[in-house]
mmCIF file with all atom_site columns, C-alpha atoms and ligand atoms in Angstrom:
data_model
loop_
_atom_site.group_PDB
_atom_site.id
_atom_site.type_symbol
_atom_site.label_atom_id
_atom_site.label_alt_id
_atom_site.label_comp_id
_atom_site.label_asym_id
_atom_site.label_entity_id
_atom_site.label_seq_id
_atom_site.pdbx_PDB_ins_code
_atom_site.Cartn_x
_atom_site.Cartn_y
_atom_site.Cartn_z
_atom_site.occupancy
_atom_site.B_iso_or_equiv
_atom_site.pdbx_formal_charge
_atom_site.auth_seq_id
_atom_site.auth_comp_id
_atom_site.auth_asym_id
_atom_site.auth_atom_id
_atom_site.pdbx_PDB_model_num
ATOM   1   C CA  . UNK X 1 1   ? 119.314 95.532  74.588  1.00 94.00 ? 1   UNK X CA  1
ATOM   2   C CA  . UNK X 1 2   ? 116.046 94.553  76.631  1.00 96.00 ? 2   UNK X CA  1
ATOM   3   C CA  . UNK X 1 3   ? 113.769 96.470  78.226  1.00 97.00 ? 3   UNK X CA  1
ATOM   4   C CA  . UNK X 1 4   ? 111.856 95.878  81.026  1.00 98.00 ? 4   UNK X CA  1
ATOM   5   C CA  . UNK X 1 5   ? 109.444 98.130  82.068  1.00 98.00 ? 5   UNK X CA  1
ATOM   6   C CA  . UNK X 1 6   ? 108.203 98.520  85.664  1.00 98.00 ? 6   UNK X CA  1
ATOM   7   C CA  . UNK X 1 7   ? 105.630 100.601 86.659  1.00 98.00 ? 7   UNK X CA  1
ATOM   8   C CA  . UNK X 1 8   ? 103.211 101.850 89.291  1.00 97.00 ? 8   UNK X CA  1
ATOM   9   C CA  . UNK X 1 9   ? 102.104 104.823 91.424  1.00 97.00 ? 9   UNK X CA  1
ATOM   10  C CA  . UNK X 1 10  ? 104.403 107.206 92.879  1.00 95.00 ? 10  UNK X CA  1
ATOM   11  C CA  . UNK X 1 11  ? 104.621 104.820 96.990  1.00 94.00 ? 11  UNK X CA  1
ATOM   12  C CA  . UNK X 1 12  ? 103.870 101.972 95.043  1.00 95.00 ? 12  UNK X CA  1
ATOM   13  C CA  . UNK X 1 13  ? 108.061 101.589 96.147  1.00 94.00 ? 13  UNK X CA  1
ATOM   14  C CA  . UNK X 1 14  ? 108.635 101.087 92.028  1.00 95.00 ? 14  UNK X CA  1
ATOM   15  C CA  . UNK X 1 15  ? 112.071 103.057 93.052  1.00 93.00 ? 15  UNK X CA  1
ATOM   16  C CA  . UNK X 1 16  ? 113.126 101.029 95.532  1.00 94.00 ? 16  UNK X CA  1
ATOM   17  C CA  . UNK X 1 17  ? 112.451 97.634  93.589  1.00 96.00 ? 17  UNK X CA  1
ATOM   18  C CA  . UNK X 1 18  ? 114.286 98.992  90.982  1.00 96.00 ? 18  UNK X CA  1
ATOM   19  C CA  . UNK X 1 19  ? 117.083 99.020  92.590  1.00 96.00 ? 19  UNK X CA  1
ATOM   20  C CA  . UNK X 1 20  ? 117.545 96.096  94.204  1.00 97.00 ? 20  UNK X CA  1
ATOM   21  C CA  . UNK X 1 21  ? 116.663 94.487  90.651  1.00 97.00 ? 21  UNK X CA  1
ATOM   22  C CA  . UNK X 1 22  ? 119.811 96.270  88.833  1.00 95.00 ? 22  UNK X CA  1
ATOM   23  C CA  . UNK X 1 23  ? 122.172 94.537  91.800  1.00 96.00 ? 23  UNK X CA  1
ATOM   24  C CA  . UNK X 1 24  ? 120.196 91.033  91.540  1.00 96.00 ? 24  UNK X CA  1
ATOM   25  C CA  . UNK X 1 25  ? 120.284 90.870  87.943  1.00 95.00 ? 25  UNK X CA  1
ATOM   26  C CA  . UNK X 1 26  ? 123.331 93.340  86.767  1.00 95.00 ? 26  UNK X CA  1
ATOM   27  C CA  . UNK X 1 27  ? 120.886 95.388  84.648  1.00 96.00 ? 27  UNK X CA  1
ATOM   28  C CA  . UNK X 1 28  ? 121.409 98.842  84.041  1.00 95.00 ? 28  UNK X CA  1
ATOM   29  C CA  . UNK X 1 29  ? 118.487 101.415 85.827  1.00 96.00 ? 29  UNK X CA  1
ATOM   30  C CA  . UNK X 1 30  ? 117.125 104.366 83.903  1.00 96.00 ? 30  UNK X CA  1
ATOM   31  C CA  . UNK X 1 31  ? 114.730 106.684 85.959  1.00 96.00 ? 31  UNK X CA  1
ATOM   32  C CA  . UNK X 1 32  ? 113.827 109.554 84.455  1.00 96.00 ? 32  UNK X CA  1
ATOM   33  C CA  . UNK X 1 33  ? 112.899 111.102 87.889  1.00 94.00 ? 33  UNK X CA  1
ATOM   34  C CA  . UNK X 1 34  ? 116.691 110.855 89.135  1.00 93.00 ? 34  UNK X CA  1
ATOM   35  C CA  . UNK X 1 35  ? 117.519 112.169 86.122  1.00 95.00 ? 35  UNK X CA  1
ATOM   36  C CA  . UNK X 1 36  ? 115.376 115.355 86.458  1.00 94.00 ? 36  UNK X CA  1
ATOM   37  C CA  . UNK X 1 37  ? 116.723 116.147 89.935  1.00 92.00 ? 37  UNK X CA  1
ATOM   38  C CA  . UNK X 1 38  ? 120.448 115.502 88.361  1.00 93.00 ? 38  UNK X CA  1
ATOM   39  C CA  . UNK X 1 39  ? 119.527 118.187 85.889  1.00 93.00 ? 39  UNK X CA  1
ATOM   40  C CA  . UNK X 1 40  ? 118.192 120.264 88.830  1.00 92.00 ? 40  UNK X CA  1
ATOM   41  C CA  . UNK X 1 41  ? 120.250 119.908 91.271  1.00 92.00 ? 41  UNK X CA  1
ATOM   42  C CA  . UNK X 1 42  ? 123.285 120.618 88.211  1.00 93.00 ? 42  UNK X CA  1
ATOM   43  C CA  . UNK X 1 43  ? 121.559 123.535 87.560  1.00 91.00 ? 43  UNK X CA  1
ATOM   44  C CA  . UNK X 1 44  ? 121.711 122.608 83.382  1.00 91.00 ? 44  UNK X CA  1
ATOM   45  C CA  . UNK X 1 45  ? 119.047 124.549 81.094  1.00 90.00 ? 45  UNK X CA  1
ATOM   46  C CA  . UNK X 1 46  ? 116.784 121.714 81.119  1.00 90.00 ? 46  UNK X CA  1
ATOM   47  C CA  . UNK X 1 47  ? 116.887 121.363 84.741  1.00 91.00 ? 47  UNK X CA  1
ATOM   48  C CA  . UNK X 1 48  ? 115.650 125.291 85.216  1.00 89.00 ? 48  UNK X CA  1
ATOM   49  C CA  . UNK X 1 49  ? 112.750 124.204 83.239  1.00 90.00 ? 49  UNK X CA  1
ATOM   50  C CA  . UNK X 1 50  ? 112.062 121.172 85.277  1.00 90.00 ? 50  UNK X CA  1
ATOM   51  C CA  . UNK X 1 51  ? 111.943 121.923 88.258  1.00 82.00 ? 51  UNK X CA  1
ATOM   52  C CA  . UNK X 1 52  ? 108.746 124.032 87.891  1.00 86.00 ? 52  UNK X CA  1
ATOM   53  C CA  . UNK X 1 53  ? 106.930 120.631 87.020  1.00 92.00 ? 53  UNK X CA  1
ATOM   54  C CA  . UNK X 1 54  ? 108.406 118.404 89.896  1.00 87.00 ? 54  UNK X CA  1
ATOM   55  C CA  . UNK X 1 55  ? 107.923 121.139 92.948  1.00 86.00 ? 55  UNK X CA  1
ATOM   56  C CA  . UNK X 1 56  ? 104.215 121.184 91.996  1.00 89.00 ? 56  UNK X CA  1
ATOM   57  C CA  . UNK X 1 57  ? 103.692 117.617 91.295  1.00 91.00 ? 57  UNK X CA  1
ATOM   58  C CA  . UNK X 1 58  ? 103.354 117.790 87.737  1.00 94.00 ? 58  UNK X CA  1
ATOM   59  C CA  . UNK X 1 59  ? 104.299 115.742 84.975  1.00 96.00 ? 59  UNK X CA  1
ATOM   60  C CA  . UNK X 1 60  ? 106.960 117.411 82.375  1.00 96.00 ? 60  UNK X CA  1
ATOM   61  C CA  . UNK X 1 61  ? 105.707 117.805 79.111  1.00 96.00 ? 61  UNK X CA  1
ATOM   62  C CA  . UNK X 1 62  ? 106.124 114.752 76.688  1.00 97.00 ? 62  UNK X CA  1
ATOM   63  C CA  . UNK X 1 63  ? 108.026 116.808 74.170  1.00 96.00 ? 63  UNK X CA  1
ATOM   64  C CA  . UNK X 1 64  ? 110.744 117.686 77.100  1.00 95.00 ? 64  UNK X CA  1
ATOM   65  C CA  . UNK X 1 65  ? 110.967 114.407 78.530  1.00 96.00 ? 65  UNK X CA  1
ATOM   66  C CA  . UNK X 1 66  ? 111.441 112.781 74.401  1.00 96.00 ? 66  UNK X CA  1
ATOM   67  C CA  . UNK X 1 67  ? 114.189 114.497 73.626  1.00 94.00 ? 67  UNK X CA  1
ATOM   68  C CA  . UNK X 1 68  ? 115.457 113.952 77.282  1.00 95.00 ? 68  UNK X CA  1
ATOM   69  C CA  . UNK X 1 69  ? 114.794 109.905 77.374  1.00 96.00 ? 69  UNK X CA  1
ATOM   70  C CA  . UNK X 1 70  ? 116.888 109.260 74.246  1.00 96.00 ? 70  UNK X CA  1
ATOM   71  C CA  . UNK X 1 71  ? 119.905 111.036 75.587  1.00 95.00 ? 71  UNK X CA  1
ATOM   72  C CA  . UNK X 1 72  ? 119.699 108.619 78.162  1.00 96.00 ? 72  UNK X CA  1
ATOM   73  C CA  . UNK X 1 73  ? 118.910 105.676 75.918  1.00 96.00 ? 73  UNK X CA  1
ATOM   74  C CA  . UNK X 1 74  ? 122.085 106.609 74.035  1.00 95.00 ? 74  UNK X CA  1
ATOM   75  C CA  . UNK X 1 75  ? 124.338 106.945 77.018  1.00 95.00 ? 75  UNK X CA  1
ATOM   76  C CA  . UNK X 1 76  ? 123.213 103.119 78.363  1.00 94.00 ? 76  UNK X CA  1
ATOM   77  C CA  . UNK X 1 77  ? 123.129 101.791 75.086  1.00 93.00 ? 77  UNK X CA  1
ATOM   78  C CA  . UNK X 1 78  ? 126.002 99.299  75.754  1.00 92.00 ? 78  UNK X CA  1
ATOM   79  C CA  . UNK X 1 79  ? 124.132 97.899  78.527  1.00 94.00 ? 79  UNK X CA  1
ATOM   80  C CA  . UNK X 1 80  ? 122.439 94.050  77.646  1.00 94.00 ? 80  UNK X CA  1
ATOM   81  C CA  . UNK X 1 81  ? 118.912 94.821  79.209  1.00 96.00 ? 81  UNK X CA  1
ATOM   82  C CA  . UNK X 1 82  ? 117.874 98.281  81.565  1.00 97.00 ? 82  UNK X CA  1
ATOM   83  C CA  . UNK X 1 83  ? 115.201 98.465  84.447  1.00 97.00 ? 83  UNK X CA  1
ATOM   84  C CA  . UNK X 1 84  ? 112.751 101.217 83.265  1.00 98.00 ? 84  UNK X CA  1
ATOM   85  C CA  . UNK X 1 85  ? 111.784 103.138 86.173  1.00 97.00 ? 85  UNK X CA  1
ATOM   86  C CA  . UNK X 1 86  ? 108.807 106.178 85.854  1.00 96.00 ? 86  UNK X CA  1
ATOM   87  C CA  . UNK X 1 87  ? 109.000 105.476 82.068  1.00 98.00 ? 87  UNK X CA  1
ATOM   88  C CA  . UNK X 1 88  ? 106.831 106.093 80.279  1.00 98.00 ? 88  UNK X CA  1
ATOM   89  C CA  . UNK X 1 89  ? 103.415 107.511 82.105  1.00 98.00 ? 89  UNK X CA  1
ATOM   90  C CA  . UNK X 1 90  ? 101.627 108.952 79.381  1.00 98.00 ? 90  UNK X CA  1
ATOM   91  C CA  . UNK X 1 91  ? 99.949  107.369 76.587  1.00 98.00 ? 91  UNK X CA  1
ATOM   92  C CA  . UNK X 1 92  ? 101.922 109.668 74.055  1.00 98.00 ? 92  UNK X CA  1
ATOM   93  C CA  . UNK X 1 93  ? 105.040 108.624 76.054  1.00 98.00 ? 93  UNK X CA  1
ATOM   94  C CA  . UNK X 1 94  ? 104.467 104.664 75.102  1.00 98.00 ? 94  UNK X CA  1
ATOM   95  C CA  . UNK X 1 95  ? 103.923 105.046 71.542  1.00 98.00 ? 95  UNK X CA  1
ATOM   96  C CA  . UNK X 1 96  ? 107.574 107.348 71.571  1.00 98.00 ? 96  UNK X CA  1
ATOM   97  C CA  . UNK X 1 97  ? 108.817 103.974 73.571  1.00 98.00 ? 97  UNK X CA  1
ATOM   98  C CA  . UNK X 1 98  ? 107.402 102.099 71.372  1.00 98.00 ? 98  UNK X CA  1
ATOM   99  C CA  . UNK X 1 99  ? 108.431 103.987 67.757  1.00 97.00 ? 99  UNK X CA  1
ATOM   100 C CA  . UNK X 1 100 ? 112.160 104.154 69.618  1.00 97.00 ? 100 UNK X CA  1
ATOM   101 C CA  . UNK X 1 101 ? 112.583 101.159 70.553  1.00 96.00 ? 101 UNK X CA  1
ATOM   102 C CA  . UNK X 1 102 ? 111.791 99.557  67.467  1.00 96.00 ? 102 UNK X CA  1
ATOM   103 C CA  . UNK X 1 103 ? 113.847 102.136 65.295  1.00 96.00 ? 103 UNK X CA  1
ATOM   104 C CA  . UNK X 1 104 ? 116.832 100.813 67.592  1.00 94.00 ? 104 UNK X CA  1
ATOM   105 C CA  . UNK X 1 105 ? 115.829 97.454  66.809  1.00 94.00 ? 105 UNK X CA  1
ATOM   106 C CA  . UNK X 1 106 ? 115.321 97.392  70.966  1.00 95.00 ? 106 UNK X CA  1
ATOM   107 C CA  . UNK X 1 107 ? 113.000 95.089  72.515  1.00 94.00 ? 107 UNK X CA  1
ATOM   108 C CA  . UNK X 1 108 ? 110.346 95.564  75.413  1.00 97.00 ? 108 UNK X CA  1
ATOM   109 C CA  . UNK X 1 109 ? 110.205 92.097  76.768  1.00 97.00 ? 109 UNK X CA  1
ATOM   110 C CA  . UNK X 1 110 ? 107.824 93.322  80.086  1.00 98.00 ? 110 UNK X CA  1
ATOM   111 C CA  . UNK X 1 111 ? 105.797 95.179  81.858  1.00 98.00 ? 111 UNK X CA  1
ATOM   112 C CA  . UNK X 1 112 ? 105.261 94.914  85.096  1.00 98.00 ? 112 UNK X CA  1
ATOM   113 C CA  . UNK X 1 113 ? 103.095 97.310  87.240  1.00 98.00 ? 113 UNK X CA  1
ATOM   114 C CA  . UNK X 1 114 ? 103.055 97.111  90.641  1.00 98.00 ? 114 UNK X CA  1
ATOM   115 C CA  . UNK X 1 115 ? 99.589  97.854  92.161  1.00 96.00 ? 115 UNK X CA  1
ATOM   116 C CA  . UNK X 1 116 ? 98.736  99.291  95.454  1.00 95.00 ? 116 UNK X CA  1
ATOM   117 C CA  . UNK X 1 117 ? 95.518  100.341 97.115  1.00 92.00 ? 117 UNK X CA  1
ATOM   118 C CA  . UNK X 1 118 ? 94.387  103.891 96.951  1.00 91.00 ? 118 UNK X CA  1
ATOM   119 C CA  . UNK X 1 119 ? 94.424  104.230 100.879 1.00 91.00 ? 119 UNK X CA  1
ATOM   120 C CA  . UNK X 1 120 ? 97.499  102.549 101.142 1.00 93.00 ? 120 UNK X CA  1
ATOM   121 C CA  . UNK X 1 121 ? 99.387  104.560 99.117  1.00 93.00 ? 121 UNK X CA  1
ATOM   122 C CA  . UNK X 1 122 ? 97.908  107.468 101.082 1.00 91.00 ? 122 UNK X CA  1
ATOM   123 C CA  . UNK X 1 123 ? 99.389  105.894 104.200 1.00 91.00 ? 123 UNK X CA  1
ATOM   124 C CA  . UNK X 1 124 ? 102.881 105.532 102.832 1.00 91.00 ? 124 UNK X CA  1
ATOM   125 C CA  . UNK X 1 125 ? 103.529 108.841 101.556 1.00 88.00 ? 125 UNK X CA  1
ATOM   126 C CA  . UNK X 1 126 ? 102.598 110.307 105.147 1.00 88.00 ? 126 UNK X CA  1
ATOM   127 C CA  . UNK X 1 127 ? 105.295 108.077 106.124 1.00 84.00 ? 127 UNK X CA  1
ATOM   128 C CA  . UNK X 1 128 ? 108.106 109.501 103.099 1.00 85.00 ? 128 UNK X CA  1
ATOM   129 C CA  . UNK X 1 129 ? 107.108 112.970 104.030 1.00 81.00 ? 129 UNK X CA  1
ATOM   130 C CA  . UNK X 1 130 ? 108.803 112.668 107.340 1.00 83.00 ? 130 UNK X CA  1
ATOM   131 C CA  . UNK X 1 131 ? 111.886 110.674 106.145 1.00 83.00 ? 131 UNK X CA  1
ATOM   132 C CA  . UNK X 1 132 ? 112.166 112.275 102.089 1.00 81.00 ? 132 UNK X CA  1
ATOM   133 C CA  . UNK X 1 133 ? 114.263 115.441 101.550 1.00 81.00 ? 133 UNK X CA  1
ATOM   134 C CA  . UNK X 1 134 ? 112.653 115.316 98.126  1.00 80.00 ? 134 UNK X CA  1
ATOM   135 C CA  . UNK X 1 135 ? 110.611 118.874 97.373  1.00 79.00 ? 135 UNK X CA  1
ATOM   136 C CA  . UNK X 1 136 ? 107.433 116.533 95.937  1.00 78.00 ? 136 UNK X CA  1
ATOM   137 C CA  . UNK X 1 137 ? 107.570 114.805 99.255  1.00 78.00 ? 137 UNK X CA  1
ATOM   138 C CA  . UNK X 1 138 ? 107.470 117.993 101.250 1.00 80.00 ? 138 UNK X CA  1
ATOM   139 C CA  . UNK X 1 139 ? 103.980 118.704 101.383 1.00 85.00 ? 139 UNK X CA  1
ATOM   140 C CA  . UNK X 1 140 ? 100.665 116.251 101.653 1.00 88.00 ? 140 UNK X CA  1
ATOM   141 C CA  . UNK X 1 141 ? 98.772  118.578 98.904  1.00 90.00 ? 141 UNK X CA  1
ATOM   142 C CA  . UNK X 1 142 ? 101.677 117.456 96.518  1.00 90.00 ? 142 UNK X CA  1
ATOM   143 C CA  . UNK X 1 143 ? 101.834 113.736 96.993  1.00 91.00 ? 143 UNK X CA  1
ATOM   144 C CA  . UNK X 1 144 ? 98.129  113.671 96.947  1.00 92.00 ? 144 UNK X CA  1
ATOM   145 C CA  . UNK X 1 145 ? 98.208  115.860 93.210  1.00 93.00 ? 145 UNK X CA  1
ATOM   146 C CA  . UNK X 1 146 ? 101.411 113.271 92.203  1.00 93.00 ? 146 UNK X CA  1
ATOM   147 C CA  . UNK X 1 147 ? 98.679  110.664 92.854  1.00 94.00 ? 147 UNK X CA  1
ATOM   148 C CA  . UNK X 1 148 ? 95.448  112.283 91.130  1.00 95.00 ? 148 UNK X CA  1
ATOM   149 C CA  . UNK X 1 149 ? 98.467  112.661 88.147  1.00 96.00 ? 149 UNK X CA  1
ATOM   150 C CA  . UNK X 1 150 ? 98.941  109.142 88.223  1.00 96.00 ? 150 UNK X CA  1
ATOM   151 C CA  . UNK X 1 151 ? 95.178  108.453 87.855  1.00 95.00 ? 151 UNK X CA  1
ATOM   152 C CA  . UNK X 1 152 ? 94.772  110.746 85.293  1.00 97.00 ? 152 UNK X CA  1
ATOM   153 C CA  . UNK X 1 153 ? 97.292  110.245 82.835  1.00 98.00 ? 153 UNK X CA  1
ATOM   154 C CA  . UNK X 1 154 ? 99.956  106.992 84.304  1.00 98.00 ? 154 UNK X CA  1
ATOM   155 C CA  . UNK X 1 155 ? 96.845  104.523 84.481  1.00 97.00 ? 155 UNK X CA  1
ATOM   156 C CA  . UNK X 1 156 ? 95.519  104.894 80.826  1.00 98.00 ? 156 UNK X CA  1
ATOM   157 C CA  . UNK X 1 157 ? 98.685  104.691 79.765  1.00 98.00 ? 157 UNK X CA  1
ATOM   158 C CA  . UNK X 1 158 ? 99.182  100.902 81.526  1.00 98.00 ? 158 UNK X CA  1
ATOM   159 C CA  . UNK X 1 159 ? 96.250  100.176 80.003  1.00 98.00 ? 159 UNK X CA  1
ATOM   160 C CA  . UNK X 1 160 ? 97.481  101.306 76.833  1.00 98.00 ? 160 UNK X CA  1
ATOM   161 C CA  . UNK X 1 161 ? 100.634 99.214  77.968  1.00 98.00 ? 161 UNK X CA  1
ATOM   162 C CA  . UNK X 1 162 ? 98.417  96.234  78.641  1.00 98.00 ? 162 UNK X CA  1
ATOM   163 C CA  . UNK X 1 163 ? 97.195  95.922  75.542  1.00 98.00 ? 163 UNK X CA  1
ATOM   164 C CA  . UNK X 1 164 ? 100.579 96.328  73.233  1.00 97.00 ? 164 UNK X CA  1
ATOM   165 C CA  . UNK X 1 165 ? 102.833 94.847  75.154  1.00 98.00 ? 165 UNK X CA  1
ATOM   166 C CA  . UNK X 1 166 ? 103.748 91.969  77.172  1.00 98.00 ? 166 UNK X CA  1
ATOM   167 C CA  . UNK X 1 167 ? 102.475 92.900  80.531  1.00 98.00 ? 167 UNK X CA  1
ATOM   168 C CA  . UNK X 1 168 ? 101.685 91.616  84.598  1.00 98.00 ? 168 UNK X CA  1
ATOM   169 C CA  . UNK X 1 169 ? 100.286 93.280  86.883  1.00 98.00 ? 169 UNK X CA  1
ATOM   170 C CA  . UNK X 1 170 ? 101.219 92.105  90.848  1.00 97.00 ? 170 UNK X CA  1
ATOM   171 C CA  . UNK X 1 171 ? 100.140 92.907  93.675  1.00 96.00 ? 171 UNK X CA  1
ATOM   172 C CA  . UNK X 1 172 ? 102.418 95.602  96.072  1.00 96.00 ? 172 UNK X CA  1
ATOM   173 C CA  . UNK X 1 173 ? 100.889 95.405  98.715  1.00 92.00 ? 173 UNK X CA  1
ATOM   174 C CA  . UNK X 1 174 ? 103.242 93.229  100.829 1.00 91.00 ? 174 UNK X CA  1
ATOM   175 C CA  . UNK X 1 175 ? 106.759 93.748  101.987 1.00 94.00 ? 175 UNK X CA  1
ATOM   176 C CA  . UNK X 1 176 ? 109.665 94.701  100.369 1.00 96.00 ? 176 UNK X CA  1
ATOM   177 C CA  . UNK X 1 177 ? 110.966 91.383  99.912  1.00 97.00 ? 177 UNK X CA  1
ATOM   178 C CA  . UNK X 1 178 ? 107.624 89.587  98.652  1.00 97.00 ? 178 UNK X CA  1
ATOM   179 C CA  . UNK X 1 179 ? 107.016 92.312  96.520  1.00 97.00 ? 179 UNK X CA  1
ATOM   180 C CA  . UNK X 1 180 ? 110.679 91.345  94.671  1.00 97.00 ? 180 UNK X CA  1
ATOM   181 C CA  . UNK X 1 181 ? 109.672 87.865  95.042  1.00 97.00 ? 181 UNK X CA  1
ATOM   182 C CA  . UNK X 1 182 ? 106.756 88.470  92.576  1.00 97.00 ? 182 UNK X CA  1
ATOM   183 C CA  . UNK X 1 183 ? 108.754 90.602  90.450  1.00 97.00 ? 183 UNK X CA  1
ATOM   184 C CA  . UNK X 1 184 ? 111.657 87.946  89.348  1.00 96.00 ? 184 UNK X CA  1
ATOM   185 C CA  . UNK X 1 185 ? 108.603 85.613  89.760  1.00 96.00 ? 185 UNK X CA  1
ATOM   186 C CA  . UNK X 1 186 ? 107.314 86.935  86.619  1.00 95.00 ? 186 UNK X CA  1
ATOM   187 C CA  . UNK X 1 187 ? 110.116 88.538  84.989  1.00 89.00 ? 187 UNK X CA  1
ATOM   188 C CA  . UNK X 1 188 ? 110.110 86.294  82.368  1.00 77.00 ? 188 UNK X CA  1
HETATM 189 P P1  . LIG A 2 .   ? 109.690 110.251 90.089  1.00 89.80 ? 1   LIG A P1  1
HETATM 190 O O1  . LIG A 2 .   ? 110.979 110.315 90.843  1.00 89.80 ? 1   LIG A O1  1
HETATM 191 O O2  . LIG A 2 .   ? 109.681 109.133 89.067  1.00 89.80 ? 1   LIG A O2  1
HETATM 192 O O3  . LIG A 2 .   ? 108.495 110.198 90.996  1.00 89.80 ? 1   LIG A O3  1
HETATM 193 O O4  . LIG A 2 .   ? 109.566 111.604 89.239  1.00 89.80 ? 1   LIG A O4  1
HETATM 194 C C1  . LIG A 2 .   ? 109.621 112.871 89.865  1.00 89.80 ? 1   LIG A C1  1
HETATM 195 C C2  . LIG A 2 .   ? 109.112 113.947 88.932  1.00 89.80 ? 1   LIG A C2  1
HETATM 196 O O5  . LIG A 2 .   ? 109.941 114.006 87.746  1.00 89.80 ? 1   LIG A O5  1
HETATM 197 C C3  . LIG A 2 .   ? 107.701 113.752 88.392  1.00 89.80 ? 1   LIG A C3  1
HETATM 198 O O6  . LIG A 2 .   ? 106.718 114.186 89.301  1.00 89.80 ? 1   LIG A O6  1
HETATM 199 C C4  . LIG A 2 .   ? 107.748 114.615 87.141  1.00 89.80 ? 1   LIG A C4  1
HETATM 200 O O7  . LIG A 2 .   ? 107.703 115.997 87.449  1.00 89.80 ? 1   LIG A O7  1
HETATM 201 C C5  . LIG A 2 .   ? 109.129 114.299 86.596  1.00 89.80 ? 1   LIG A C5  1
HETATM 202 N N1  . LIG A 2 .   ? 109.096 113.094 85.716  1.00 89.80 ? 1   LIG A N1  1
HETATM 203 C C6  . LIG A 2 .   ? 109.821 111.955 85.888  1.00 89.80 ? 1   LIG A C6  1
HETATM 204 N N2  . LIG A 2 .   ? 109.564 111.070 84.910  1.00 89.80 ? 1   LIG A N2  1
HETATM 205 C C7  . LIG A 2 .   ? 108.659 111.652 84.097  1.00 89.80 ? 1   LIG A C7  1
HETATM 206 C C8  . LIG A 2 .   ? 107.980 111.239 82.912  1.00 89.80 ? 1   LIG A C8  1
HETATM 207 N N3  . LIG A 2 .   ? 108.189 110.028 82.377  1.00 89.80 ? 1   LIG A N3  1
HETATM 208 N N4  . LIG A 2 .   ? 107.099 112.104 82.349  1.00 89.80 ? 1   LIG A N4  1
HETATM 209 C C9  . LIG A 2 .   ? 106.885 113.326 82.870  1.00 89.80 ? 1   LIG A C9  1
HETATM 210 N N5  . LIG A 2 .   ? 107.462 113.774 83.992  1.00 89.80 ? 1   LIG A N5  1
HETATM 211 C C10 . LIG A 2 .   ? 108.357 112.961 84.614  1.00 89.80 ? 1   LIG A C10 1
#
């Protein structure tokens, strides 16, 4: 199986490229974010522990999220490449990527991480507040702490990325469309 990584700050629209990559390509999608509100919304153990973390903007723990990544690894591991989405975002969360993948025998063939202005990401998630029935959405104060999050522990970790893995970094600040131009651009 490959892996392709793609990255980015949460309005960066990572999410929504995502999926239009798994229909263009046929790839399988993993986001762990889906995932958690599945386990939420399910009401499962793990989701009554999650949902602490989302409604406040935080990140779940890297222990939590471990075990709960390669469940999912196992369930799509029929599939001949996935479309990583909000995985991983902490630097302890690429070196378990990295130490799974290659127990698996797995490859990470890219990274890409979409980039977007500070402001503009500002702009955008004044606009998903009023259309999102997401909780993290709800409220400016959260999407503002999802974004100080993302500073502080997503953007070391794409550095980290950056320098152990094949990686791109493009330039989201366009449409949809040009935006998934660039993407299969440099896919591989
Ligand atoms: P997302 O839909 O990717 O923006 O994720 C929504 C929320 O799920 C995040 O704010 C976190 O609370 C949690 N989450 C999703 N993926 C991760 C991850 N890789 N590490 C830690 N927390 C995560």
């Amino acid at each position: 199986m490959d892996i392709f990584i793609i990255t980015g700050p949460p309005y960066s629209g990572k999410g929504t490229q995502c999926e239009i990559l798994k229909k263009q390509l046929n790839y399988g999608h993993i986001s762990t974010g889906d995932r958690c509100r599945v386990e939420k919304n399910n009401q499962t153990e793990i989701g009554k522990i999650l949902s602490e973390y989302e409604e406040k903007g935080n990140l779940v723990p890297d222990s939590i999220i471990k075990d709960l990544f390669e469940k999912i690894i196992d369930e799509n591991i029929e599939e001949k490449a996935i479309i990583l989405d909000g995985y991983p975002r902490t630097i302890p969360q690429v070196r378990d990527l990295i130490d799974l993948t290659t127990s698996k025998g797995l490859k990470i063939k890219k990274v890409i991480s979409i980039s977007v202005p500070h402001f503009e990401l500002l702009n955008r998630a004044k606009f998903r507040a009023k259309t999102s029935t997401r909780v993290d959405d709800s409220n400016i104060k959260i999407q503002e702490k999802r974004i100080k999050v993302f500073e502080e522990f997503t953007l070391p970790a794409i550095n980290f990325m950056n320098s152990e893995l094949d990686f791109v970094e493009i330039d989201g600040h366009g449409s949809i469309e040009e935006t998934n131009e660039k993407i299969i651009e440099n896919l591989n």
